Backbone as JSON, one array per atom type, in Angstrom:
{
  "sequence": "XXXXXXXXXXXXXXXXXXXXXXXXXXXXXXXXXXXXXXXXXXXXXXXXXXXXXXXXXXXXXXXXXXXXXXXXXXXXXXXXXXXXXXXXXXXXXXXXXXXXXXXXXXXXXXXXXXXXXXXXXXXXXXXXXXXXXXXXXXXXXXXXXXXXXXXXXXXXXXXXXXXXXXXXXXXXXXXXXXXXXXXXXXXXXXXXXXXXXXXXXXXXXXXXXXXXXXXXXXXXXXXXXXXXXXXXXXXXXXXXXXXXXXXXXXXXXXXX",
  "N": [[-211.43, -14.81, 44.69], [-208.25, -15.02, 43.04], [-205.7, -17.53, 43.14], [-202.25, -17.03, 43.68], [-199.64, -17.56, 41.7], [-196.42, -19.05, 41.87], [-193.16, -17.43, 41.29], [-191.13, -17.69, 38.44], [-188.16, -19.14, 38.44], [-185.92, -21.1, 37.68], [-184.04, -20.25, 35.38], [-182.42, -18.18, 36.49], [-181.21, -19.79, 38.38], [-180.27, -21.88, 37.18], [-178.23, -20.42, 36.05], [-176.75, -19.74, 38.13], [-175.94, -21.94, 39.04], [-173.87, -22.53, 36.82], [-172.13, -20.54, 37.18], [-170.92, -21.31, 39.45], [-169.94, -23.82, 38.81], [-167.83, -22.83, 37.04], [-166.31, -21.35, 38.48], [-165.35, -23.32, 40.16], [-164.05, -25.06, 38.51], [-161.9, -23.01, 37.68], [-160.95, -22.72, 39.9], [-159.43, -25.51, 40.42], [-157.97, -26.08, 37.99], [-156.28, -24.1, 38.71], [-154.83, -24.92, 40.9], [-153.89, -27.18, 40.3], [-151.9, -26.12, 38.46], [-150.49, -24.32, 40.35], [-149.34, -26.7, 41.49], [-147.95, -28.43, 39.86], [-145.92, -26.14, 39.31], [-144.64, -25.84, 41.36], [-143.65, -28.59, 41.89], [-141.81, -28.44, 40.17], [-139.97, -26.7, 40.68], [-139.28, -27.46, 43.06], [-137.85, -30.02, 42.05], [-136.03, -28.87, 40.75], [-134.23, -27.44, 42.67], [-133.66, -29.87, 44.33], [-131.96, -31.09, 42.36], [-129.87, -29.32, 42.32], [-128.66, -29.39, 44.7], [-127.95, -32.4, 44.58], [-126.28, -32.95, 42.31], [-123.02, -32.76, 41.17], [-120.83, -29.59, 41.37], [-119.36, -28.38, 38.2], [-116.5, -29.37, 37.33], [-113.53, -27.02, 37.54], [-111.26, -25.66, 35.31], [-108.36, -27.81, 34.84], [-105.24, -26.77, 35.43], [-102.16, -26.2, 34.08], [-98.9, -26.96, 35.7], [-96.88, -24.64, 36.15], [-93.54, -24.55, 35.43], [-91.34, -23.21, 36.5], [-89.98, -21.64, 38.85], [-90.94, -18.81, 40.0], [-90.85, -17.18, 42.57], [-88.62, -17.87, 43.79], [-87.02, -16.96, 42.55], [-87.51, -14.32, 42.11], [-86.58, -13.68, 44.81], [-84.01, -13.54, 44.4], [-83.35, -11.61, 42.75], [-85.34, -8.95, 42.15], [-85.75, -7.9, 39.19], [-86.73, -10.16, 37.69], [-88.54, -10.97, 35.55], [-89.72, -13.09, 33.67], [-89.23, -15.95, 31.46], [-87.11, -17.21, 29.19], [-87.13, -19.57, 26.75], [-85.77, -21.49, 24.03], [-86.24, -24.13, 21.93], [-83.98, -26.45, 20.97], [-81.84, -24.73, 20.58], [-79.1, -23.2, 23.1], [-80.6, -21.41, 24.64], [-82.11, -20.92, 27.57], [-82.99, -19.07, 29.74], [-83.48, -16.72, 32.27], [-85.6, -13.53, 32.25], [-85.01, -10.53, 32.53], [-86.0, -7.04, 33.58], [-85.5, -3.58, 33.9], [-85.3, -0.24, 35.28], [-83.37, 1.39, 34.12], [-82.42, 1.01, 30.91], [-79.79, 0.16, 30.09], [-78.65, -1.17, 32.14], [-78.54, -4.08, 32.21], [-76.83, -4.91, 30.04], [-74.3, -5.11, 31.06], [-74.3, -6.69, 33.2], [-75.48, -9.58, 35.12], [-78.12, -12.12, 35.46], [-78.22, -12.09, 38.29], [-77.42, -9.56, 39.03], [-75.26, -9.17, 39.14], [-72.02, -7.88, 38.16], [-70.92, -8.62, 34.94], [-69.63, -9.45, 31.81], [-71.19, -10.65, 29.8], [-73.69, -10.08, 30.47], [-77.29, -10.12, 30.42], [-80.12, -11.56, 29.74], [-82.92, -9.42, 28.46], [-85.43, -7.36, 28.59], [-86.36, -4.02, 27.31], [-87.73, -1.17, 29.15], [-89.75, 0.54, 27.54], [-91.77, -1.84, 26.67], [-94.36, -3.62, 28.09], [-94.53, -6.19, 30.58], [-96.41, -7.9, 30.09], [-96.58, -9.07, 27.96], [-97.96, -8.6, 25.64], [-97.97, -6.64, 24.33], [-97.9, -5.24, 20.75], [-95.5, -5.81, 19.69], [-92.96, -7.39, 21.34], [-89.29, -6.92, 22.58], [-86.67, -8.78, 23.1], [-83.74, -8.65, 24.41], [-80.13, -10.01, 23.88], [-76.9, -11.07, 24.43], [-74.37, -11.92, 21.92], [-72.75, -14.07, 22.93], [-70.1, -16.0, 23.73], [-68.95, -19.08, 22.86], [-71.75, -19.73, 22.35], [-73.06, -18.91, 24.06], [-76.11, -17.24, 26.05], [-77.79, -15.38, 23.53], [-76.45, -16.36, 21.21], [-76.44, -18.64, 20.38], [-78.38, -18.35, 18.87], [-78.23, -17.81, 16.23], [-78.07, -20.0, 14.61], [-80.28, -20.12, 13.45], [-79.82, -19.62, 11.12], [-79.44, -21.64, 9.26], [-81.16, -22.89, 6.96], [-82.13, -25.85, 7.07], [-82.29, -26.41, 10.04], [-83.98, -24.06, 10.66], [-86.15, -25.05, 9.44], [-86.88, -27.09, 10.81], [-86.93, -26.35, 13.61], [-89.42, -24.83, 15.37], [-90.97, -23.72, 17.34], [-90.73, -21.78, 20.2], [-90.62, -20.73, 23.24], [-92.17, -18.74, 26.28], [-92.3, -18.03, 29.67], [-94.04, -17.07, 32.42], [-95.2, -16.0, 35.37], [-98.17, -17.43, 36.04], [-98.59, -18.09, 33.31], [-97.8, -19.75, 30.39], [-96.32, -19.11, 27.76], [-96.76, -19.4, 23.76], [-94.64, -19.36, 20.59], [-95.01, -19.31, 17.41], [-92.08, -19.49, 15.51], [-91.46, -17.63, 13.13], [-89.69, -16.23, 11.38], [-86.12, -15.5, 10.38], [-83.28, -13.49, 10.5], [-80.86, -11.29, 9.23], [-80.52, -7.68, 10.07], [-80.2, -4.33, 9.91], [-78.35, -2.64, 12.87], [-80.33, -0.44, 13.79], [-82.48, 0.95, 16.61], [-85.26, -0.78, 17.1], [-87.48, 0.04, 18.84], [-87.12, 2.56, 18.92], [-87.68, 3.41, 16.33], [-90.02, 2.53, 15.05], [-93.42, 3.14, 16.0], [-95.43, 0.99, 17.7], [-98.03, 1.03, 18.28], [-99.26, 2.35, 16.24], [-100.89, 1.99, 13.42], [-100.37, 1.59, 10.82], [-97.55, 1.53, 10.92], [-97.2, -0.36, 12.04], [-98.15, -2.54, 10.44], [-96.31, -2.16, 8.64], [-93.93, -2.73, 9.67], [-94.43, -5.51, 10.3], [-94.82, -6.41, 7.58], [-91.92, -6.18, 6.84], [-90.91, -8.34, 8.62], [-91.95, -10.74, 7.44], [-91.08, -10.61, 4.85], [-88.23, -9.77, 4.78], [-85.54, -8.03, 3.83], [-83.14, -9.65, 3.56], [-79.89, -11.35, 2.66], [-79.58, -13.93, 4.39], [-81.79, -14.6, 5.25], [-84.39, -16.81, 6.42], [-87.66, -17.59, 6.37], [-91.07, -18.64, 7.55], [-93.05, -20.07, 5.58], [-96.72, -19.39, 4.27], [-97.29, -17.8, 6.37], [-99.19, -15.55, 8.34], [-99.92, -11.96, 9.23], [-101.54, -9.7, 11.45], [-103.56, -7.17, 12.8], [-103.85, -7.94, 15.28], [-102.17, -9.67, 16.01], [-99.34, -10.92, 18.02], [-96.2, -10.0, 18.5], [-92.86, -11.66, 19.24], [-89.7, -10.56, 19.32], [-86.05, -11.72, 19.12], [-83.41, -10.25, 19.83], [-80.26, -10.12, 18.65], [-76.25, -9.24, 18.61], [-74.7, -9.46, 15.73], [-72.01, -11.27, 13.45], [-68.64, -11.67, 12.8], [-67.68, -9.32, 10.46], [-70.13, -7.68, 10.27], [-70.49, -7.39, 12.88], [-70.63, -4.87, 14.55], [-72.51, -3.75, 12.98], [-74.82, -4.65, 12.84], [-77.72, -6.36, 13.36], [-78.84, -9.5, 14.4], [-82.13, -11.43, 14.32], [-84.44, -13.12, 15.55], [-87.71, -14.17, 14.98], [-90.78, -14.47, 16.29], [-94.44, -15.45, 16.68], [-97.08, -15.09, 18.78], [-98.81, -18.1, 19.36], [-99.98, -19.28, 21.44], [-101.79, -19.14, 24.62], [-101.41, -20.21, 27.52], [-102.76, -20.83, 30.73], [-101.55, -21.27, 33.8], [-100.76, -22.73, 36.95]],
  "CA": [[-210.13, -14.23, 44.52], [-207.36, -16.11, 41.92], [-204.5, -17.78, 43.89], [-200.98, -16.21, 43.55], [-198.8, -18.11, 40.96], [-194.85, -18.48, 42.22], [-192.82, -16.8, 39.84], [-190.25, -18.89, 37.81], [-186.19, -18.97, 38.9], [-185.35, -21.71, 36.84], [-183.2, -19.39, 34.48], [-181.6, -17.6, 37.44], [-181.01, -21.24, 39.15], [-179.52, -22.55, 35.98], [-177.04, -19.17, 35.62], [-176.06, -19.27, 39.32], [-175.24, -23.27, 39.25], [-173.02, -22.43, 36.2], [-171.2, -19.87, 37.73], [-170.31, -22.16, 40.62], [-169.05, -24.91, 38.32], [-166.92, -22.13, 36.31], [-165.53, -21.11, 39.47], [-164.76, -24.42, 40.76], [-163.0, -25.67, 37.65], [-160.92, -22.5, 37.69], [-160.09, -23.41, 41.08], [-159.24, -26.76, 40.46], [-157.17, -25.73, 37.35], [-154.91, -23.04, 39.22], [-154.39, -25.4, 42.19], [-153.24, -28.03, 39.53], [-150.8, -25.57, 38.14], [-149.46, -23.9, 41.48], [-148.65, -27.81, 42.54], [-147.34, -28.36, 39.07], [-144.73, -25.19, 39.43], [-143.83, -26.14, 43.1], [-143.12, -29.55, 41.92], [-140.62, -28.23, 39.24], [-139.11, -25.63, 41.85], [-138.71, -28.66, 43.71], [-137.23, -30.72, 41.32], [-134.36, -28.08, 40.3], [-133.54, -27.34, 44.19], [-133.32, -31.36, 44.82], [-131.2, -31.87, 41.35], [-128.59, -28.38, 42.4], [-128.44, -30.37, 45.76], [-127.28, -33.7, 44.41], [-125.2, -32.54, 41.33], [-121.52, -31.55, 41.81], [-120.64, -28.66, 40.42], [-118.51, -28.61, 37.32], [-115.02, -28.92, 37.87], [-112.87, -25.98, 37.24], [-110.21, -26.43, 34.26], [-107.02, -28.3, 35.45], [-104.3, -26.08, 35.04], [-100.88, -27.01, 34.07], [-97.91, -26.26, 36.59], [-95.28, -23.56, 35.72], [-92.24, -25.03, 35.57], [-90.16, -21.85, 36.52], [-90.02, -21.07, 40.39], [-90.74, -17.37, 40.16], [-90.79, -16.72, 43.68], [-87.36, -18.1, 44.23], [-86.23, -16.23, 41.32], [-87.72, -12.76, 42.62], [-85.81, -13.33, 45.91], [-82.6, -13.14, 44.32], [-83.72, -10.63, 41.87], [-86.95, -8.77, 41.9], [-86.17, -7.45, 38.1], [-86.56, -11.23, 36.55], [-90.54, -11.1, 35.38], [-90.16, -13.75, 32.66], [-88.4, -16.9, 31.35], [-87.14, -17.52, 27.79], [-86.62, -20.96, 26.08], [-85.96, -21.81, 22.75], [-85.78, -25.56, 22.01], [-82.75, -26.63, 19.93], [-80.5, -23.55, 21.2], [-78.82, -22.9, 24.57], [-81.19, -20.11, 25.13], [-82.99, -21.31, 28.56], [-82.56, -17.99, 30.74], [-84.53, -15.8, 32.98], [-85.69, -12.26, 31.56], [-84.89, -9.23, 33.13], [-86.26, -5.27, 33.11], [-84.82, -2.56, 34.79], [-85.91, 1.12, 34.66], [-82.24, 1.44, 33.5], [-82.39, -0.1, 30.22], [-78.75, -0.35, 29.94], [-77.96, -2.14, 33.42], [-78.29, -5.63, 31.88], [-75.83, -5.3, 28.99], [-72.85, -5.51, 31.44], [-74.87, -7.73, 34.32], [-76.17, -11.05, 34.51], [-79.67, -12.15, 36.18], [-78.57, -11.82, 39.44], [-77.4, -8.25, 39.29], [-73.49, -9.01, 39.39], [-71.44, -7.42, 36.95], [-70.58, -9.49, 33.99], [-69.52, -8.87, 30.39], [-72.33, -11.58, 29.23], [-74.94, -9.46, 30.74], [-78.7, -11.06, 30.69], [-81.59, -11.42, 28.75], [-83.59, -8.31, 28.86], [-86.35, -6.21, 27.59], [-86.71, -2.43, 27.8], [-89.17, -0.58, 29.6], [-90.67, 0.64, 26.52], [-92.63, -2.87, 26.62], [-94.8, -4.19, 29.32], [-94.09, -7.19, 31.14], [-97.32, -9.18, 29.97], [-96.16, -9.88, 26.38], [-99.37, -8.5, 25.31], [-98.0, -5.43, 23.38], [-98.21, -5.65, 19.53], [-94.12, -6.22, 19.71], [-91.97, -7.45, 22.45], [-88.4, -7.27, 22.06], [-85.85, -9.17, 24.12], [-82.2, -8.47, 23.79], [-79.13, -10.64, 24.7], [-75.63, -10.66, 23.69], [-73.76, -12.97, 21.38], [-71.85, -14.63, 23.75], [-68.77, -16.81, 23.5], [-69.43, -20.58, 23.02], [-72.96, -19.67, 21.65], [-73.81, -18.75, 25.63], [-76.95, -16.21, 25.86], [-78.17, -15.51, 22.2], [-75.6, -16.77, 20.68], [-76.93, -19.98, 19.31], [-79.96, -18.15, 17.8], [-77.34, -17.73, 15.24], [-78.47, -21.52, 14.1], [-81.39, -20.49, 12.59], [-79.51, -19.18, 9.57], [-79.33, -22.78, 8.29], [-82.02, -23.59, 6.63], [-82.9, -27.14, 7.78], [-82.41, -25.82, 11.13], [-84.88, -23.26, 10.9], [-87.08, -25.59, 9.03], [-87.1, -28.3, 11.81], [-87.46, -25.87, 14.72], [-90.81, -23.88, 14.59], [-91.38, -22.83, 18.2], [-90.19, -21.28, 21.4], [-91.74, -20.57, 24.56], [-91.83, -17.52, 27.42], [-92.74, -18.78, 30.76], [-94.24, -15.54, 33.05], [-95.8, -16.1, 36.13], [-99.57, -17.58, 35.88], [-98.84, -18.25, 31.85], [-96.96, -20.16, 29.23], [-96.75, -18.78, 25.89], [-96.09, -20.73, 22.8], [-94.41, -18.68, 19.91], [-94.31, -20.04, 16.01], [-91.06, -19.07, 14.68], [-91.99, -17.19, 11.69], [-88.74, -15.47, 10.35], [-84.82, -15.17, 11.21], [-82.8, -12.78, 9.34], [-79.75, -9.99, 9.73], [-80.65, -6.32, 9.72], [-79.39, -3.14, 10.73], [-78.58, -2.01, 14.03], [-81.37, 0.61, 14.18], [-83.22, 0.78, 17.5], [-86.61, -0.96, 16.37], [-88.63, 0.6, 19.05], [-87.16, 4.27, 18.39], [-87.65, 3.25, 14.62], [-91.44, 2.28, 14.76], [-94.67, 3.5, 16.98], [-95.9, -0.06, 17.07], [-99.41, 0.92, 17.87], [-99.62, 3.05, 14.85], [-101.41, 0.84, 12.91], [-99.74, 2.02, 9.6], [-96.27, 1.15, 11.3], [-97.25, -1.78, 12.92], [-97.82, -3.0, 9.38], [-94.94, -2.07, 8.1], [-92.99, -3.61, 10.19], [-95.18, -6.75, 10.04], [-94.39, -6.55, 6.31], [-90.55, -6.47, 6.88], [-90.63, -9.34, 9.33], [-92.49, -11.84, 6.48], [-90.67, -10.08, 3.54], [-87.03, -9.21, 5.13], [-84.36, -7.77, 2.7], [-81.44, -10.22, 3.67], [-79.26, -12.52, 2.35], [-79.5, -15.16, 5.23], [-83.22, -14.43, 5.49], [-85.34, -17.44, 6.22], [-89.15, -17.36, 6.72], [-91.93, -19.59, 7.46], [-93.96, -20.25, 4.43], [-97.79, -19.36, 4.82], [-97.7, -17.16, 7.66], [-99.81, -14.16, 8.13], [-99.85, -11.52, 10.5], [-102.48, -9.03, 11.31], [-103.57, -6.04, 13.87], [-103.99, -8.72, 16.66], [-100.81, -10.28, 16.03], [-98.49, -10.37, 19.24], [-94.68, -10.53, 17.78], [-91.92, -11.43, 19.96], [-88.47, -10.17, 18.55], [-85.09, -11.94, 19.9], [-82.57, -9.65, 18.86], [-78.5, -10.17, 19.23], [-75.35, -8.87, 17.66], [-74.05, -10.19, 14.58], [-70.99, -11.93, 13.88], [-67.67, -11.15, 12.2], [-67.33, -7.62, 9.94], [-71.23, -7.15, 10.78], [-71.08, -7.53, 14.31], [-71.21, -4.04, 15.08], [-73.15, -2.47, 12.53], [-75.72, -5.12, 12.16], [-78.65, -7.34, 14.27], [-79.59, -10.81, 14.12], [-83.28, -11.37, 15.03], [-85.36, -14.4, 15.27], [-88.94, -13.56, 15.67], [-91.97, -15.36, 16.63], [-96.11, -14.63, 16.49], [-98.1, -16.08, 19.77], [-100.01, -18.74, 19.24], [-101.46, -19.81, 22.73], [-101.18, -18.41, 25.83], [-101.61, -21.38, 28.63], [-102.72, -20.32, 32.23], [-100.88, -22.23, 34.73], [-100.8, -22.36, 38.7]],
  "C": [[-209.04, -15.32, 44.18], [-206.08, -16.4, 42.93], [-203.41, -17.32, 43.13], [-200.28, -17.49, 42.98], [-197.24, -18.14, 41.68], [-194.34, -18.39, 41.0], [-191.23, -17.87, 39.75], [-188.93, -18.66, 38.02], [-185.92, -19.76, 38.5], [-184.16, -20.87, 36.13], [-182.42, -18.93, 35.55], [-180.75, -18.97, 38.31], [-179.88, -21.79, 38.65], [-177.71, -21.76, 36.16], [-176.25, -19.38, 36.73], [-175.02, -20.89, 39.68], [-174.03, -23.29, 38.17], [-171.95, -21.6, 36.45], [-170.21, -20.66, 38.62], [-169.37, -23.12, 39.69], [-168.22, -24.23, 37.5], [-165.69, -22.26, 37.23], [-164.61, -22.39, 39.81], [-163.6, -25.0, 39.88], [-161.69, -24.66, 37.35], [-160.07, -22.83, 38.6], [-159.06, -24.24, 41.31], [-158.12, -26.71, 39.58], [-156.03, -24.72, 38.08], [-154.57, -23.55, 40.29], [-153.48, -26.5, 41.47], [-151.9, -27.12, 39.03], [-149.62, -25.24, 39.15], [-149.26, -25.45, 41.68], [-147.83, -28.24, 41.25], [-145.63, -27.47, 39.19], [-144.12, -25.39, 40.65], [-143.13, -27.45, 43.09], [-141.69, -29.4, 41.1], [-139.62, -27.5, 39.85], [-138.4, -26.67, 42.78], [-137.55, -29.58, 43.5], [-135.64, -30.02, 41.17], [-133.56, -27.87, 41.48], [-133.04, -28.53, 44.78], [-131.74, -31.6, 43.78], [-129.77, -30.79, 41.64], [-128.05, -29.37, 43.73], [-127.69, -31.47, 45.44], [-126.29, -33.46, 43.44], [-124.39, -31.97, 41.32], [-121.58, -30.65, 40.83], [-119.34, -28.63, 39.46], [-117.15, -28.32, 37.9], [-114.27, -27.74, 37.31], [-111.57, -26.29, 36.19], [-108.95, -26.85, 35.29], [-106.07, -27.38, 34.69], [-102.78, -26.65, 35.33], [-99.68, -26.0, 35.61], [-97.22, -25.65, 35.81], [-94.34, -24.27, 36.43], [-91.11, -23.83, 36.14], [-90.67, -21.49, 38.06], [-89.98, -19.4, 40.7], [-90.57, -16.7, 41.06], [-89.44, -16.5, 44.37], [-86.46, -16.96, 43.82], [-86.26, -14.44, 41.65], [-86.88, -12.65, 44.22], [-84.51, -13.1, 45.61], [-82.67, -12.23, 43.26], [-85.13, -10.26, 41.43], [-87.5, -8.08, 40.13], [-86.52, -8.53, 37.22], [-88.27, -11.28, 36.85], [-90.51, -12.46, 34.32], [-88.61, -14.93, 32.64], [-88.09, -17.1, 29.87], [-86.35, -18.84, 27.31], [-86.66, -21.09, 24.64], [-85.44, -23.44, 22.38], [-84.81, -25.74, 20.56], [-81.48, -25.65, 19.74], [-80.14, -23.59, 22.53], [-79.7, -21.98, 25.27], [-82.5, -20.82, 26.09], [-82.74, -20.3, 29.66], [-84.21, -17.17, 30.97], [-84.7, -14.38, 32.24], [-85.96, -11.61, 32.63], [-85.56, -7.79, 32.71], [-85.99, -4.61, 34.1], [-85.33, -1.2, 34.36], [-84.51, 1.72, 33.76], [-81.65, 0.54, 32.41], [-81.05, -0.93, 29.48], [-78.05, -1.31, 30.81], [-77.77, -3.41, 32.88], [-77.19, -5.97, 30.43], [-74.5, -5.75, 29.95], [-73.26, -6.09, 33.25], [-75.68, -8.44, 34.09], [-77.41, -10.85, 35.49], [-79.68, -12.04, 37.45], [-77.93, -10.71, 40.06], [-75.76, -7.98, 39.52], [-73.06, -8.51, 38.0], [-70.8, -8.55, 35.81], [-70.66, -9.3, 32.13], [-70.44, -9.95, 29.31], [-73.48, -10.97, 29.33], [-76.35, -10.3, 30.62], [-79.19, -10.55, 29.64], [-82.31, -10.63, 29.34], [-84.54, -7.66, 27.97], [-86.55, -4.84, 28.53], [-87.89, -1.77, 28.38], [-90.09, 0.06, 28.75], [-91.89, -0.46, 26.47], [-93.15, -2.84, 28.14], [-94.37, -5.34, 29.59], [-95.31, -8.28, 30.98], [-97.45, -9.62, 28.63], [-97.46, -9.78, 25.67], [-99.04, -7.16, 24.52], [-97.91, -6.26, 22.08], [-96.58, -6.47, 18.95], [-93.09, -5.93, 20.88], [-90.27, -8.03, 22.09], [-87.28, -7.56, 23.74], [-84.45, -9.15, 23.5], [-81.49, -9.5, 24.67], [-77.84, -10.75, 23.9], [-75.35, -12.05, 22.85], [-72.88, -13.28, 21.71], [-71.0, -15.67, 23.21], [-69.46, -17.99, 23.62], [-70.93, -20.67, 23.25], [-73.92, -19.39, 23.09], [-75.21, -17.24, 25.08], [-77.68, -16.24, 24.61], [-77.41, -15.69, 21.45], [-75.48, -17.83, 19.68], [-77.98, -19.91, 18.6], [-79.25, -17.96, 16.37], [-77.76, -19.26, 14.29], [-79.33, -21.35, 13.46], [-81.48, -19.71, 11.33], [-79.35, -20.19, 8.47], [-80.39, -22.95, 8.43], [-83.0, -24.76, 7.08], [-82.98, -26.74, 9.41], [-83.66, -25.33, 11.49], [-86.28, -24.1, 10.38], [-87.72, -26.74, 9.79], [-87.51, -27.72, 13.39], [-88.25, -24.86, 14.71], [-91.2, -23.26, 16.03], [-90.54, -22.51, 19.47], [-91.2, -20.62, 22.02], [-91.1, -19.49, 25.54], [-92.91, -18.46, 28.39], [-92.69, -17.1, 31.55], [-95.31, -16.31, 34.38], [-97.39, -16.04, 35.81], [-99.98, -18.06, 34.08], [-97.43, -18.92, 31.51], [-97.26, -19.91, 27.64], [-96.0, -19.26, 24.87], [-96.09, -19.7, 21.29], [-94.43, -19.55, 18.81], [-93.06, -19.09, 15.96], [-91.15, -18.56, 13.29], [-90.85, -16.68, 10.7], [-87.38, -15.1, 11.05], [-83.88, -14.42, 9.99], [-81.66, -11.51, 9.81], [-80.39, -8.81, 9.15], [-80.12, -5.1, 10.31], [-79.4, -2.96, 11.86], [-79.48, -0.97, 14.51], [-81.81, 0.17, 15.41], [-84.65, 0.48, 17.27], [-87.5, 0.06, 17.39], [-88.61, 2.23, 19.55], [-87.98, 4.39, 17.14], [-89.42, 3.26, 14.77], [-92.34, 2.64, 16.15], [-95.65, 1.94, 16.36], [-97.44, -0.32, 17.39], [-99.73, 1.97, 17.44], [-100.03, 1.73, 13.96], [-100.53, 0.61, 11.53], [-97.98, 1.21, 9.88], [-95.93, -0.27, 11.78], [-97.08, -2.82, 11.76], [-97.05, -3.23, 8.5], [-93.69, -2.85, 8.68], [-93.19, -5.72, 10.18], [-94.39, -7.52, 8.61], [-93.03, -7.28, 5.94], [-90.2, -7.88, 7.56], [-91.03, -10.74, 8.41], [-91.56, -11.63, 5.37], [-89.23, -9.53, 4.06], [-85.89, -9.31, 3.82], [-83.08, -8.37, 3.17], [-81.02, -11.08, 3.16], [-79.83, -13.97, 2.8], [-81.09, -15.32, 5.78], [-83.76, -16.18, 5.63], [-86.82, -17.34, 7.05], [-90.13, -18.28, 6.46], [-92.91, -19.55, 6.42], [-95.47, -20.28, 5.08], [-98.22, -18.8, 5.93], [-98.27, -15.81, 7.47], [-99.8, -13.67, 8.87], [-100.96, -10.15, 10.38], [-102.69, -8.15, 12.65], [-103.52, -6.68, 14.93], [-102.99, -9.41, 16.81], [-99.98, -9.46, 17.25], [-97.25, -10.87, 18.67], [-93.77, -10.82, 19.05], [-90.42, -11.4, 19.08], [-87.27, -10.77, 19.44], [-84.18, -11.65, 18.99], [-81.1, -9.45, 19.83], [-77.67, -9.57, 18.19], [-74.97, -9.9, 16.35], [-72.48, -10.59, 14.6], [-70.02, -11.36, 12.97], [-67.77, -9.48, 11.7], [-68.67, -7.26, 10.06], [-71.41, -6.93, 12.17], [-71.31, -6.13, 14.8], [-72.08, -3.03, 14.15], [-74.76, -3.34, 12.12], [-76.41, -6.03, 13.42], [-78.75, -8.25, 13.82], [-80.81, -11.06, 14.77], [-84.04, -12.61, 14.79], [-86.89, -14.01, 15.99], [-89.84, -14.28, 15.53], [-93.58, -14.78, 16.56], [-96.51, -15.76, 17.83], [-99.07, -16.66, 19.38], [-100.69, -19.49, 20.19], [-100.75, -19.33, 24.03], [-102.11, -19.49, 26.84], [-101.66, -20.95, 30.09], [-102.27, -21.5, 32.7], [-101.08, -21.98, 36.11], [-99.48, -22.26, 38.85]]
}
């Protein structure tokens, strides 16, 4: 009887060994990857703990105490200041658009009135055109000193005006000053109509007035926010014309 020979298992064993090696290599690689990821996460968490938060932008202090002003009169919502003139007043708005023609900022009867806007305008100065009114007061009070802008040298040297409001300081570049008729601008134009706004802007930059002064190289577009200071004229034109000083907003500075 011939002796039985053992079966050859070498290829199977080799294959198993290769499989085991591949699995071990994969496990080692995966372990290294997980360790790397965990280390990155740990580094980020540690960094977040030791790195201080970015500081908030430092806000400029608003020089106007609106809390105190509103205790005197809740209609006060802003303050207008025009360097080089006597214009440095509270701004009011009432549902009665004629009220501040003969009442001051304390709501007292006064022929000098107060500086005010009509309720056609919002109080945030974000309308395409905001109009503030003031009398051409005696001794250049109220808006009387705005007539200084009819002098070319004065206009050239005095380029900005400011509006203070709760949380904001608005800077305006003065672009023109001139005499015009006494029509009510808010009634004559719909400033939210693109064509009518463009028509008014064209008038601002190219007024048909003998006493006009215009800032050169000024452009206006649909996003421009204009501030119009409107007052009575003088002499023979006192009852039939208005004098306007107009600026375009160039900066909105947040304040605390």
